[in-house]
Amino acid sequence: MKLDDISLPIKHIPEPPLEFSYKQTSPYPKDGLFLYGPHRKPSPTAHISIGVIGRAEGIAFLKIWAKKIKRQIEVPEPKRGEKKNRLHLSNFPGIEEAFGVSFDPNQIVTYEIDPKELDVATRTLNLHEAVRKAVDVYTAKVKHHIKNEERKVDVWLLILPELVFERCKPRAKRTGLPLVKGDFGKKQAERAELPLLGQVIDQTAEEIFDDIPDFHRQAKAAFLQLNVTSQLIRETTLAPEEFVNSAGYQVRRLQDPATVGWNLATGLYYKTQPEPPWKLASARPGVAYIGLVYKMLPNDPKEHACCAAQMFLAEGDGVVFRGANGPWQTGRNEFHLQPDAAKNLIRQVLETYDGKHGGPPKELFIHGKTTFKDEEWGAFESVVPRETTLVGVRIRTTNGETKLFRDGDYPVLRGTAMILDARNAYLWTTGYVPQLDTYIGPETPNPLFITVLKSSKELPQLEDVLGDIMGLTKINYNACNFNDGLPVTVRFADKVGDVLSMGSARGAEKQPFKFYV
């Protein structure tokens, strides 16, 4: 599509600034942290306690990195053909200099796991049981520490060998592995033959089958119950040079060490401190955003789904509210809450907002991927106070049906918006970023399709809605990127749903978002 062929208005939504220490702002997290430090910079330096669980080799790799991130890590020299000024890359100055937190590498709490135990666990005949046993190898160490040690650990790092990723995921083939019998006897053997025989087996007493056989999801669900934060790190992330194929090439291509340092340090700060490292400086006061999450429950004969809400405020950090499980799916990729469940979920959000701010929000935006039924929307409105404007927004990804180009064939600027009418617009949340002098992406960027579906009062200004979404693409605290392509209300919906749909995910009804990532 060429601009000459259309008459629709094209606007640019400015890059949202972020706020750091001393109320200084920058659009780029790395620049803001390097120059000013985090939004709530600890004074004096905060010392964090780290726990590590892994093979002896994995713990050794982590300890090497623990020493690395306490000092500067420089970006490597550009290779032949690369730009000299790669503005999207930044030297990492050290965790204390950038974040104002520190730790003693010699005081890291370490628990070594037996590689043979992990190997046998992941070779269990039934994949559900294999994954559960693999997770238990790690969580048993945390439970032991909580029960027997007085020293508090702020964050647990699970260092994972590659066999976990090869064997502990849905439909893992485990071809050629000598599988071992587990604890389910005849029923286990029948389960293994189920795809061939089409048998239906009564497993109602076997909780293990309520979970998807995926290590990451089950580990996060287990840590929800323990009420502690965790970070899963692959050994190949820490020491890629130690893992090569038969031709001598690294088995994984990774980011440069400085970028890995930024990301590791950002995660450590976010998961150990009361507030995130940066917040939105341009956020409109009194506005809250929630993303609705739906996920089908595994092995549920009634085809029930789990629902939840993620709430994010101007401060940036989020809270996840567990909703009710029920028959919410009404069509393919369409989910709608019944009135009572809708009321209860929004009521939890409003009570938490009131407890934090001493009153209701001026505006409450509900972000989702689907529309809202009238009875569902009516239930939302019935519990929202009169002084709050409730707005429903659908955010949908596109697959190339709409393209814009700059100067003929260059990617458009990030923040470009094609306004269709008062309710609908295309928004390019990825694209060329002048500050970085590059577009970070493999192909021509695709826009999001934004629709303001409903409002309890007059429609908000569409440019305000688009500006909010641009801001929400900048608060992923699991990495230190310039931006994401999706707002946080939508980007992590699947990950949150993946964890909550686990039968073993029995944490509190309300928990910090940092527990899920």
Short mmCIF file of C-alpha atoms in Angstrom, two decimals:
data_model
loop_
_atom_site.label_atom_id
_atom_site.label_comp_id
_atom_site.label_asym_id
_atom_site.label_seq_id
_atom_site.Cartn_x
_atom_site.Cartn_y
_atom_site.Cartn_z
CA MET A 1 0.00 0.00 0.00
CA LYS A 2 1.43 3.38 -0.98
CA LEU A 3 0.65 6.62 0.84
CA ASP A 4 -0.26 8.21 -2.51
CA ASP A 5 -3.13 5.74 -2.86
CA ILE A 6 -4.87 6.52 0.44
CA SER A 7 -6.43 9.53 2.09
CA LEU A 8 -6.49 8.21 5.65
CA PRO A 9 -4.64 10.40 8.17
CA ILE A 10 -1.21 9.16 9.19
CA LYS A 11 0.01 10.38 12.58
CA HIS A 12 3.07 9.78 14.71
CA ILE A 13 2.66 8.91 18.39
CA PRO A 14 5.71 10.29 20.25
CA GLU A 15 8.10 7.89 21.97
CA PRO A 16 7.01 7.65 25.64
CA PRO A 17 9.73 8.77 28.08
CA LEU A 18 10.67 6.69 31.10
CA GLU A 19 11.41 8.05 34.56
CA PHE A 20 14.53 7.16 36.51
CA SER A 21 16.23 8.40 39.67
CA TYR A 22 15.97 12.11 40.52
CA LYS A 23 12.91 12.28 38.18
CA GLN A 24 15.23 12.24 35.18
CA THR A 25 13.81 10.86 31.95
CA SER A 26 15.00 8.95 28.93
CA PRO A 27 13.19 6.84 26.34
CA TYR A 28 15.83 4.09 26.55
CA PRO A 29 16.13 1.99 29.74
CA LYS A 30 19.88 1.41 29.28
CA ASP A 31 20.60 5.13 28.91
CA GLY A 32 18.43 6.05 31.90
CA LEU A 33 19.96 3.41 34.16
CA PHE A 34 23.50 4.26 33.04
CA LEU A 35 23.06 8.02 33.60
CA TYR A 36 20.69 8.22 36.57
CA GLY A 37 20.01 4.81 38.11
CA PRO A 38 16.64 3.13 38.79
CA HIS A 39 13.47 5.01 39.61
CA ARG A 40 13.68 4.15 43.34
CA LYS A 41 17.43 3.91 43.67
CA PRO A 42 18.29 2.26 46.99
CA SER A 43 20.30 4.44 49.33
CA PRO A 44 22.61 3.15 50.58
CA THR A 45 23.30 0.30 48.18
CA ALA A 46 20.88 -2.58 48.74
CA HIS A 47 22.45 -6.01 49.17
CA ILE A 48 20.46 -8.87 47.72
CA SER A 49 20.59 -12.56 48.57
CA ILE A 50 20.68 -15.00 45.67
CA GLY A 51 20.00 -18.73 45.74
CA VAL A 52 21.22 -20.99 42.93
CA ILE A 53 20.19 -24.56 42.13
CA GLY A 54 21.84 -26.58 39.39
CA ARG A 55 24.44 -29.10 38.37
CA ALA A 56 27.95 -28.40 39.62
CA GLU A 57 28.87 -27.17 36.13
CA GLY A 58 25.84 -24.87 35.97
CA ILE A 59 26.57 -23.36 39.38
CA ALA A 60 30.16 -22.75 38.27
CA PHE A 61 28.93 -20.97 35.13
CA LEU A 62 26.61 -18.78 37.24
CA LYS A 63 29.38 -17.84 39.68
CA ILE A 64 31.55 -16.70 36.77
CA TRP A 65 28.67 -14.51 35.56
CA ALA A 66 28.04 -13.24 39.10
CA LYS A 67 31.55 -11.79 39.06
CA LYS A 68 31.14 -10.46 35.52
CA ILE A 69 28.02 -8.39 36.23
CA LYS A 70 29.73 -6.67 39.15
CA ARG A 71 32.04 -4.91 36.71
CA GLN A 72 31.84 -3.36 33.27
CA ILE A 73 31.12 -5.58 30.27
CA GLU A 74 31.95 -3.96 26.97
CA VAL A 75 30.16 -4.46 23.67
CA PRO A 76 32.42 -6.44 21.30
CA GLU A 77 34.02 -4.76 18.32
CA PRO A 78 31.81 -4.78 15.21
CA LYS A 79 32.37 -7.56 12.72
CA ARG A 80 33.13 -6.89 9.08
CA GLY A 81 30.11 -5.30 7.44
CA GLU A 82 28.49 -4.16 10.71
CA LYS A 83 27.91 -0.50 11.60
CA LYS A 84 30.53 1.06 13.84
CA ASN A 85 27.89 3.05 15.74
CA ARG A 86 25.52 0.32 16.94
CA LEU A 87 23.38 2.50 19.16
CA HIS A 88 21.07 -0.35 20.20
CA LEU A 89 24.04 -1.92 22.01
CA SER A 90 25.43 -0.45 25.22
CA ASN A 91 28.30 -1.31 27.52
CA PHE A 92 27.05 -2.74 30.81
CA PRO A 93 28.57 -0.64 33.63
CA GLY A 94 28.10 -3.17 36.45
CA ILE A 95 25.05 -4.00 38.53
CA GLU A 96 25.84 -1.61 41.38
CA GLU A 97 26.64 1.31 39.08
CA ALA A 98 23.49 0.82 36.97
CA PHE A 99 20.97 -0.42 39.55
CA GLY A 100 22.31 0.55 42.98
CA VAL A 101 22.15 -3.04 44.25
CA SER A 102 24.94 -5.48 44.96
CA PHE A 103 25.68 -8.95 46.25
CA ASP A 104 28.67 -10.96 47.37
CA PRO A 105 29.42 -13.74 44.85
CA ASN A 106 31.02 -15.72 47.68
CA GLN A 107 27.80 -15.57 49.72
CA ILE A 108 25.46 -16.98 47.07
CA VAL A 109 23.38 -19.83 48.51
CA THR A 110 24.02 -22.88 46.34
CA TYR A 111 22.34 -26.27 46.13
CA GLU A 112 23.84 -28.83 43.80
CA ILE A 113 21.57 -31.35 42.13
CA ASP A 114 22.61 -34.83 41.08
CA PRO A 115 22.80 -35.02 37.25
CA LYS A 116 21.97 -38.72 37.40
CA GLU A 117 18.81 -38.02 39.39
CA LEU A 118 17.72 -35.42 36.82
CA ASP A 119 18.57 -37.78 33.95
CA VAL A 120 16.53 -40.63 35.42
CA ALA A 121 13.63 -38.31 36.24
CA THR A 122 13.45 -37.01 32.66
CA ARG A 123 13.53 -40.56 31.27
CA THR A 124 10.38 -41.61 33.14
CA LEU A 125 8.04 -43.39 30.73
CA ASN A 126 5.10 -41.07 31.26
CA LEU A 127 5.98 -37.53 30.16
CA HIS A 128 3.68 -35.89 32.73
CA GLU A 129 5.43 -37.75 35.50
CA ALA A 130 8.87 -37.07 34.00
CA VAL A 131 8.35 -33.31 34.02
CA ARG A 132 6.88 -33.31 37.53
CA LYS A 133 9.86 -35.29 38.83
CA ALA A 134 12.31 -32.94 37.10
CA VAL A 135 10.65 -29.90 38.69
CA ASP A 136 10.69 -31.64 42.07
CA VAL A 137 14.46 -32.11 41.80
CA TYR A 138 14.79 -28.31 41.93
CA THR A 139 11.92 -27.33 44.22
CA ALA A 140 12.94 -29.91 46.83
CA LYS A 141 16.08 -27.83 47.42
CA VAL A 142 14.05 -24.66 47.99
CA LYS A 143 11.66 -26.43 50.35
CA HIS A 144 14.61 -27.81 52.29
CA HIS A 145 16.12 -24.33 52.60
CA ILE A 146 12.87 -22.73 53.74
CA LYS A 147 12.34 -25.45 56.33
CA ASN A 148 15.87 -25.70 57.71
CA GLU A 149 17.70 -22.43 57.10
CA GLU A 150 17.08 -19.01 58.62
CA ARG A 151 18.85 -17.06 55.88
CA LYS A 152 16.34 -15.40 53.54
CA VAL A 153 16.85 -15.75 49.79
CA ASP A 154 15.47 -12.88 47.69
CA VAL A 155 15.43 -14.73 44.36
CA TRP A 156 16.10 -18.31 43.30
CA LEU A 157 17.99 -18.99 40.06
CA LEU A 158 17.35 -22.37 38.46
CA ILE A 159 20.27 -23.24 36.17
CA LEU A 160 19.01 -25.70 33.58
CA PRO A 161 21.01 -28.10 31.41
CA GLU A 162 19.84 -28.59 27.84
CA LEU A 163 18.31 -31.98 28.56
CA VAL A 164 15.52 -30.19 30.44
CA PHE A 165 14.57 -28.32 27.26
CA GLU A 166 14.93 -31.43 25.13
CA ARG A 167 12.91 -33.76 27.36
CA CYS A 168 10.56 -31.60 29.44
CA LYS A 169 8.20 -30.00 26.98
CA PRO A 170 4.89 -31.09 25.42
CA ARG A 171 5.31 -33.82 22.82
CA ALA A 172 9.01 -34.22 23.60
CA LYS A 173 10.11 -37.20 21.49
CA ARG A 174 12.93 -38.45 23.73
CA THR A 175 13.87 -40.67 20.77
CA GLY A 176 16.47 -43.31 21.56
CA LEU A 177 16.34 -42.75 25.32
CA PRO A 178 16.01 -45.86 27.49
CA LEU A 179 12.82 -44.92 29.35
CA VAL A 180 12.25 -46.11 32.91
CA LYS A 181 9.07 -47.13 34.67
CA GLY A 182 7.56 -44.56 36.99
CA ASP A 183 5.08 -44.74 39.85
CA PHE A 184 1.82 -45.32 37.98
CA GLY A 185 2.17 -49.01 37.19
CA LYS A 186 -0.36 -50.44 34.75
CA LYS A 187 -2.19 -47.15 34.42
CA GLN A 188 1.04 -45.51 33.29
CA ALA A 189 1.54 -48.10 30.55
CA GLU A 190 -2.04 -47.62 29.39
CA ARG A 191 -1.48 -43.88 29.28
CA ALA A 192 1.55 -44.38 27.05
CA GLU A 193 -0.58 -46.45 24.62
CA LEU A 194 -3.51 -44.03 24.71
CA PRO A 195 -2.82 -42.27 21.36
CA LEU A 196 -2.86 -45.65 19.60
CA LEU A 197 -5.81 -47.32 21.30
CA GLY A 198 -8.01 -44.30 21.91
CA GLN A 199 -8.80 -45.54 25.40
CA VAL A 200 -10.30 -43.30 28.07
CA ILE A 201 -8.68 -43.84 31.46
CA ASP A 202 -10.01 -42.59 34.78
CA GLN A 203 -7.28 -40.34 36.15
CA THR A 204 -9.37 -38.18 38.46
CA ALA A 205 -7.26 -39.18 41.47
CA GLU A 206 -4.01 -38.44 39.69
CA GLU A 207 -3.34 -34.73 40.09
CA ILE A 208 -0.22 -35.02 37.99
CA PHE A 209 -2.32 -35.15 34.81
CA ASP A 210 -3.89 -31.76 35.57
CA ASP A 211 -0.68 -30.09 34.41
CA ILE A 212 0.75 -29.62 30.93
CA PRO A 213 4.11 -31.46 30.78
CA ASP A 214 6.18 -28.30 30.42
CA PHE A 215 9.05 -27.59 32.81
CA HIS A 216 8.84 -23.78 32.74
CA ARG A 217 5.10 -23.68 33.41
CA GLN A 218 5.22 -26.27 36.18
CA ALA A 219 8.24 -24.64 37.84
CA LYS A 220 6.53 -21.24 37.93
CA ALA A 221 3.36 -22.84 39.31
CA ALA A 222 5.40 -24.55 42.03
CA PHE A 223 7.10 -21.29 43.03
CA LEU A 224 3.71 -19.58 43.25
CA GLN A 225 2.88 -21.96 46.08
CA LEU A 226 6.23 -21.26 47.75
CA ASN A 227 5.57 -17.50 47.40
CA VAL A 228 9.10 -16.73 46.19
CA THR A 229 10.41 -15.29 42.95
CA SER A 230 12.46 -17.33 40.53
CA GLN A 231 14.44 -17.02 37.33
CA LEU A 232 15.09 -19.91 34.95
CA ILE A 233 18.45 -19.66 33.16
CA ARG A 234 19.90 -22.11 30.66
CA GLU A 235 23.49 -23.21 31.05
CA THR A 236 23.99 -22.35 27.39
CA THR A 237 23.06 -18.73 28.15
CA LEU A 238 25.79 -18.49 30.77
CA ALA A 239 28.54 -20.35 28.89
CA PRO A 240 27.65 -20.68 25.19
CA GLU A 241 31.28 -21.37 24.29
CA GLU A 242 31.13 -24.60 26.32
CA PHE A 243 28.38 -26.09 24.15
CA VAL A 244 29.40 -26.74 20.55
CA ASN A 245 28.27 -29.19 17.87
CA SER A 246 30.39 -31.71 15.99
CA ALA A 247 31.53 -28.99 13.60
CA GLY A 248 32.76 -26.81 16.45
CA TYR A 249 29.97 -24.20 16.26
CA GLN A 250 28.01 -23.06 19.29
CA VAL A 251 24.68 -24.86 19.57
CA ARG A 252 22.90 -21.58 20.40
CA ARG A 253 23.34 -18.11 18.96
CA LEU A 254 23.09 -15.58 21.77
CA GLN A 255 23.16 -11.85 22.28
CA ASP A 256 26.48 -10.18 23.06
CA PRO A 257 27.73 -10.50 26.68
CA ALA A 258 26.92 -6.87 27.53
CA THR A 259 23.27 -7.35 26.53
CA VAL A 260 23.09 -10.60 28.51
CA GLY A 261 24.51 -8.68 31.48
CA TRP A 262 21.86 -5.96 31.16
CA ASN A 263 19.07 -8.54 31.01
CA LEU A 264 20.32 -10.65 33.93
CA ALA A 265 20.78 -7.58 36.12
CA THR A 266 17.37 -6.16 35.21
CA GLY A 267 15.70 -9.43 36.21
CA LEU A 268 17.64 -9.59 39.48
CA TYR A 269 16.65 -6.04 40.38
CA TYR A 270 12.99 -6.44 39.43
CA LYS A 271 12.54 -9.69 41.33
CA THR A 272 14.25 -8.51 44.53
CA GLN A 273 13.16 -4.88 44.93
CA PRO A 274 9.77 -3.46 45.96
CA GLU A 275 9.42 -1.29 42.83
CA PRO A 276 10.55 -1.82 39.22
CA PRO A 277 13.67 -0.12 37.81
CA TRP A 278 11.81 2.46 35.73
CA LYS A 279 8.29 3.77 35.31
CA LEU A 280 6.37 5.65 32.63
CA ALA A 281 7.02 9.37 32.86
CA SER A 282 4.20 10.25 30.48
CA ALA A 283 1.48 8.10 32.04
CA ARG A 284 -1.78 9.96 32.54
CA PRO A 285 -2.62 10.25 36.26
CA GLY A 286 -5.40 8.13 37.67
CA VAL A 287 -5.40 5.61 34.82
CA ALA A 288 -5.16 1.84 35.28
CA TYR A 289 -4.88 -0.86 32.66
CA ILE A 290 -5.89 -4.48 32.92
CA GLY A 291 -5.30 -7.28 30.47
CA LEU A 292 -7.77 -10.15 30.48
CA VAL A 293 -6.23 -13.62 30.38
CA TYR A 294 -7.97 -16.82 29.34
CA LYS A 295 -6.40 -20.27 29.08
CA MET A 296 -8.00 -23.64 28.50
CA LEU A 297 -7.51 -26.05 31.39
CA PRO A 298 -5.62 -29.19 30.37
CA ASN A 299 -7.50 -32.48 30.49
CA ASP A 300 -10.77 -30.84 31.54
CA PRO A 301 -13.70 -32.86 30.15
CA LYS A 302 -15.99 -29.84 30.50
CA GLU A 303 -13.62 -27.68 28.43
CA HIS A 304 -13.34 -25.10 31.16
CA ALA A 305 -10.93 -22.18 30.97
CA CYS A 306 -9.02 -20.26 33.61
CA CYS A 307 -9.52 -16.50 33.63
CA ALA A 308 -7.36 -13.83 35.24
CA ALA A 309 -6.64 -10.12 35.07
CA GLN A 310 -3.26 -8.40 34.95
CA MET A 311 -3.35 -4.85 36.32
CA PHE A 312 -0.66 -2.28 35.51
CA LEU A 313 -0.42 1.26 36.84
CA ALA A 314 1.66 4.33 36.00
CA GLU A 315 4.28 2.98 38.41
CA GLY A 316 4.81 0.18 35.92
CA ASP A 317 4.66 -2.87 38.15
CA GLY A 318 1.79 -5.31 37.85
CA VAL A 319 -0.49 -7.54 39.89
CA VAL A 320 -2.16 -10.73 38.68
CA PHE A 321 -5.66 -11.56 39.93
CA ARG A 322 -6.83 -15.12 39.70
CA GLY A 323 -10.41 -15.39 38.47
CA ALA A 324 -12.75 -18.35 38.44
CA ASN A 325 -12.46 -21.42 36.24
CA GLY A 326 -15.52 -21.94 34.09
CA PRO A 327 -17.04 -22.49 30.64
CA TRP A 328 -15.80 -19.16 29.29
CA GLN A 329 -15.00 -20.27 25.73
CA THR A 330 -17.92 -19.41 23.43
CA GLY A 331 -16.20 -19.86 20.07
CA ARG A 332 -12.81 -20.38 18.51
CA ASN A 333 -10.43 -18.03 20.34
CA GLU A 334 -13.46 -16.27 21.86
CA PHE A 335 -13.87 -16.11 25.62
CA HIS A 336 -16.58 -14.32 27.60
CA LEU A 337 -17.16 -14.23 31.35
CA GLN A 338 -20.55 -14.80 32.89
CA PRO A 339 -21.83 -11.84 34.95
CA ASP A 340 -20.91 -13.06 38.44
CA ALA A 341 -17.36 -13.99 37.43
CA ALA A 342 -16.96 -10.68 35.57
CA LYS A 343 -18.07 -8.71 38.63
CA ASN A 344 -15.80 -10.59 41.02
CA LEU A 345 -12.72 -10.15 38.85
CA ILE A 346 -13.16 -6.39 38.35
CA ARG A 347 -14.07 -5.95 42.01
CA GLN A 348 -10.69 -7.42 43.01
CA VAL A 349 -8.92 -4.98 40.70
CA LEU A 350 -10.77 -1.96 42.06
CA GLU A 351 -10.22 -2.94 45.70
CA THR A 352 -6.48 -3.24 45.10
CA TYR A 353 -6.32 0.09 43.28
CA ASP A 354 -8.25 1.79 46.09
CA GLY A 355 -5.91 0.30 48.70
CA LYS A 356 -2.91 1.70 46.87
CA HIS A 357 -4.29 5.13 45.88
CA GLY A 358 -7.06 5.81 48.39
CA GLY A 359 -9.79 6.01 45.77
CA PRO A 360 -10.99 4.65 42.43
CA PRO A 361 -9.20 5.29 39.12
CA LYS A 362 -10.37 8.04 36.79
CA GLU A 363 -10.14 5.66 33.87
CA LEU A 364 -9.96 1.87 33.76
CA PHE A 365 -8.94 0.31 30.46
CA ILE A 366 -9.61 -3.36 29.75
CA HIS A 367 -7.28 -4.72 27.07
CA GLY A 368 -8.09 -8.00 25.39
CA LYS A 369 -7.89 -9.91 22.15
CA THR A 370 -11.65 -10.45 21.78
CA THR A 371 -14.87 -8.43 21.95
CA PHE A 372 -17.19 -8.08 24.95
CA LYS A 373 -20.74 -9.40 25.14
CA ASP A 374 -23.40 -6.96 26.35
CA GLU A 375 -24.14 -8.92 29.53
CA GLU A 376 -20.43 -9.27 30.24
CA TRP A 377 -19.81 -5.54 29.74
CA GLY A 378 -22.88 -4.71 31.81
CA ALA A 379 -21.44 -6.76 34.68
CA PHE A 380 -18.14 -4.85 34.44
CA GLU A 381 -19.96 -1.51 34.49
CA SER A 382 -22.18 -2.48 37.44
CA VAL A 383 -19.22 -2.66 39.87
CA VAL A 384 -17.26 0.33 38.53
CA PRO A 385 -17.91 3.54 40.52
CA ARG A 386 -19.65 6.42 38.82
CA GLU A 387 -16.52 8.60 38.76
CA THR A 388 -14.56 5.96 36.79
CA THR A 389 -14.72 5.73 33.00
CA LEU A 390 -14.53 2.12 31.87
CA VAL A 391 -13.09 1.53 28.40
CA GLY A 392 -12.78 -1.74 26.51
CA VAL A 393 -10.02 -2.01 23.90
CA ARG A 394 -9.28 -4.88 21.55
CA ILE A 395 -5.63 -5.30 20.52
CA ARG A 396 -5.08 -7.65 17.62
CA THR A 397 -1.88 -8.60 15.82
CA THR A 398 -1.81 -8.55 12.02
CA ASN A 399 0.01 -10.77 9.56
CA GLY A 400 1.04 -8.52 6.74
CA GLU A 401 -2.33 -7.48 5.34
CA THR A 402 -1.38 -3.83 5.87
CA LYS A 403 2.07 -2.44 5.10
CA LEU A 404 3.50 1.07 5.16
CA PHE A 405 6.94 2.13 3.96
CA ARG A 406 9.07 5.18 4.54
CA ASP A 407 10.83 6.82 1.58
CA GLY A 408 9.78 4.04 -0.72
CA ASP A 409 11.04 0.87 0.94
CA TYR A 410 12.30 1.68 4.45
CA PRO A 411 10.42 0.61 7.62
CA VAL A 412 8.10 3.26 9.05
CA LEU A 413 8.90 5.01 12.31
CA ARG A 414 7.88 3.21 15.48
CA GLY A 415 4.75 5.02 16.65
CA THR A 416 3.27 5.52 13.20
CA ALA A 417 -0.53 5.30 13.31
CA MET A 418 -3.06 5.05 10.49
CA ILE A 419 -6.34 6.44 11.81
CA LEU A 420 -9.38 4.73 10.28
CA ASP A 421 -12.08 6.44 12.35
CA ALA A 422 -12.76 7.50 15.95
CA ARG A 423 -12.58 3.90 17.17
CA ASN A 424 -10.10 2.09 14.92
CA ALA A 425 -6.46 2.51 13.98
CA TYR A 426 -3.38 0.62 12.89
CA LEU A 427 -0.43 1.26 15.19
CA TRP A 428 3.18 0.33 14.41
CA THR A 429 4.75 -0.44 17.77
CA THR A 430 7.83 -1.73 15.96
CA GLY A 431 9.72 0.13 13.28
CA TYR A 432 12.65 2.45 12.74
CA VAL A 433 13.83 4.15 15.95
CA PRO A 434 15.77 7.38 15.23
CA GLN A 435 17.53 7.34 18.60
CA LEU A 436 18.97 3.90 17.83
CA ASP A 437 19.36 4.61 14.11
CA THR A 438 18.00 1.18 13.29
CA TYR A 439 14.98 -1.06 13.05
CA ILE A 440 15.49 -4.20 15.10
CA GLY A 441 13.52 -6.85 13.28
CA PRO A 442 13.77 -9.53 10.62
CA GLU A 443 11.17 -8.18 8.17
CA THR A 444 8.96 -5.23 7.38
CA PRO A 445 7.09 -4.46 10.62
CA ASN A 446 3.41 -5.33 10.94
CA PRO A 447 1.06 -3.06 12.88
CA LEU A 448 -1.34 -3.80 15.69
CA PHE A 449 -5.02 -3.26 14.92
CA ILE A 450 -6.53 -1.24 17.77
CA THR A 451 -10.29 -0.94 18.33
CA VAL A 452 -12.05 0.98 21.10
CA LEU A 453 -14.99 -1.36 21.56
CA LYS A 454 -16.97 0.17 24.42
CA SER A 455 -16.91 3.02 26.89
CA SER A 456 -19.11 3.70 29.89
CA LYS A 457 -19.03 7.41 29.05
CA GLU A 458 -17.93 9.34 25.99
CA LEU A 459 -15.25 7.76 23.83
CA PRO A 460 -11.68 8.60 24.83
CA GLN A 461 -9.43 10.34 22.36
CA LEU A 462 -8.00 7.65 20.11
CA GLU A 463 -4.55 9.23 20.22
CA ASP A 464 -4.59 8.91 24.03
CA VAL A 465 -5.41 5.21 23.69
CA LEU A 466 -2.58 4.72 21.20
CA GLY A 467 -0.14 6.68 23.37
CA ASP A 468 -1.01 4.49 26.35
CA ILE A 469 -0.38 1.34 24.32
CA MET A 470 2.99 2.71 23.17
CA GLY A 471 3.93 3.29 26.80
CA LEU A 472 2.88 -0.20 27.81
CA THR A 473 5.32 -1.67 25.27
CA LYS A 474 8.17 -0.26 27.39
CA ILE A 475 7.60 -1.93 30.76
CA ASN A 476 8.92 -5.44 30.25
CA TYR A 477 11.18 -5.79 33.30
CA ASN A 478 12.36 -9.25 32.36
CA ALA A 479 14.80 -7.67 29.89
CA CYS A 480 16.34 -4.27 29.20
CA ASN A 481 15.01 -3.59 25.71
CA PHE A 482 14.04 -0.29 24.12
CA ASN A 483 10.53 -1.65 23.59
CA ASP A 484 8.44 -4.73 22.88
CA GLY A 485 6.04 -5.13 19.99
CA LEU A 486 3.04 -5.77 22.25
CA PRO A 487 1.85 -3.86 25.33
CA VAL A 488 2.54 -5.67 28.59
CA THR A 489 -1.21 -6.14 29.15
CA VAL A 490 -1.30 -8.47 26.13
CA ARG A 491 2.28 -9.66 25.68
CA PHE A 492 2.39 -11.77 28.84
CA ALA A 493 -1.23 -12.92 28.78
CA ASP A 494 -0.32 -16.36 27.45
CA LYS A 495 2.53 -16.81 29.95
CA VAL A 496 0.33 -15.85 32.89
CA GLY A 497 -2.45 -18.10 31.61
CA ASP A 498 0.02 -20.93 31.06
CA VAL A 499 0.95 -20.84 34.74
CA LEU A 500 -2.54 -20.32 36.16
CA SER A 501 -4.04 -23.13 34.10
CA MET A 502 -1.77 -25.61 35.86
CA GLY A 503 -3.75 -27.70 38.34
CA SER A 504 -0.82 -27.28 40.74
CA ALA A 505 -0.92 -23.46 40.56
CA ARG A 506 -2.54 -22.80 43.90
CA GLY A 507 -1.05 -19.49 44.95
CA ALA A 508 -2.98 -16.58 46.44
CA GLU A 509 -5.83 -14.92 44.54
CA LYS A 510 -3.62 -11.86 44.10
CA GLN A 511 0.14 -12.00 43.53
CA PRO A 512 2.79 -9.69 42.04
CA PHE A 513 3.33 -10.03 38.31
CA LYS A 514 7.03 -10.74 38.91
CA PHE A 515 6.12 -14.23 40.18
CA TYR A 516 4.94 -15.23 36.70
CA VAL A 517 7.90 -14.19 34.50
#
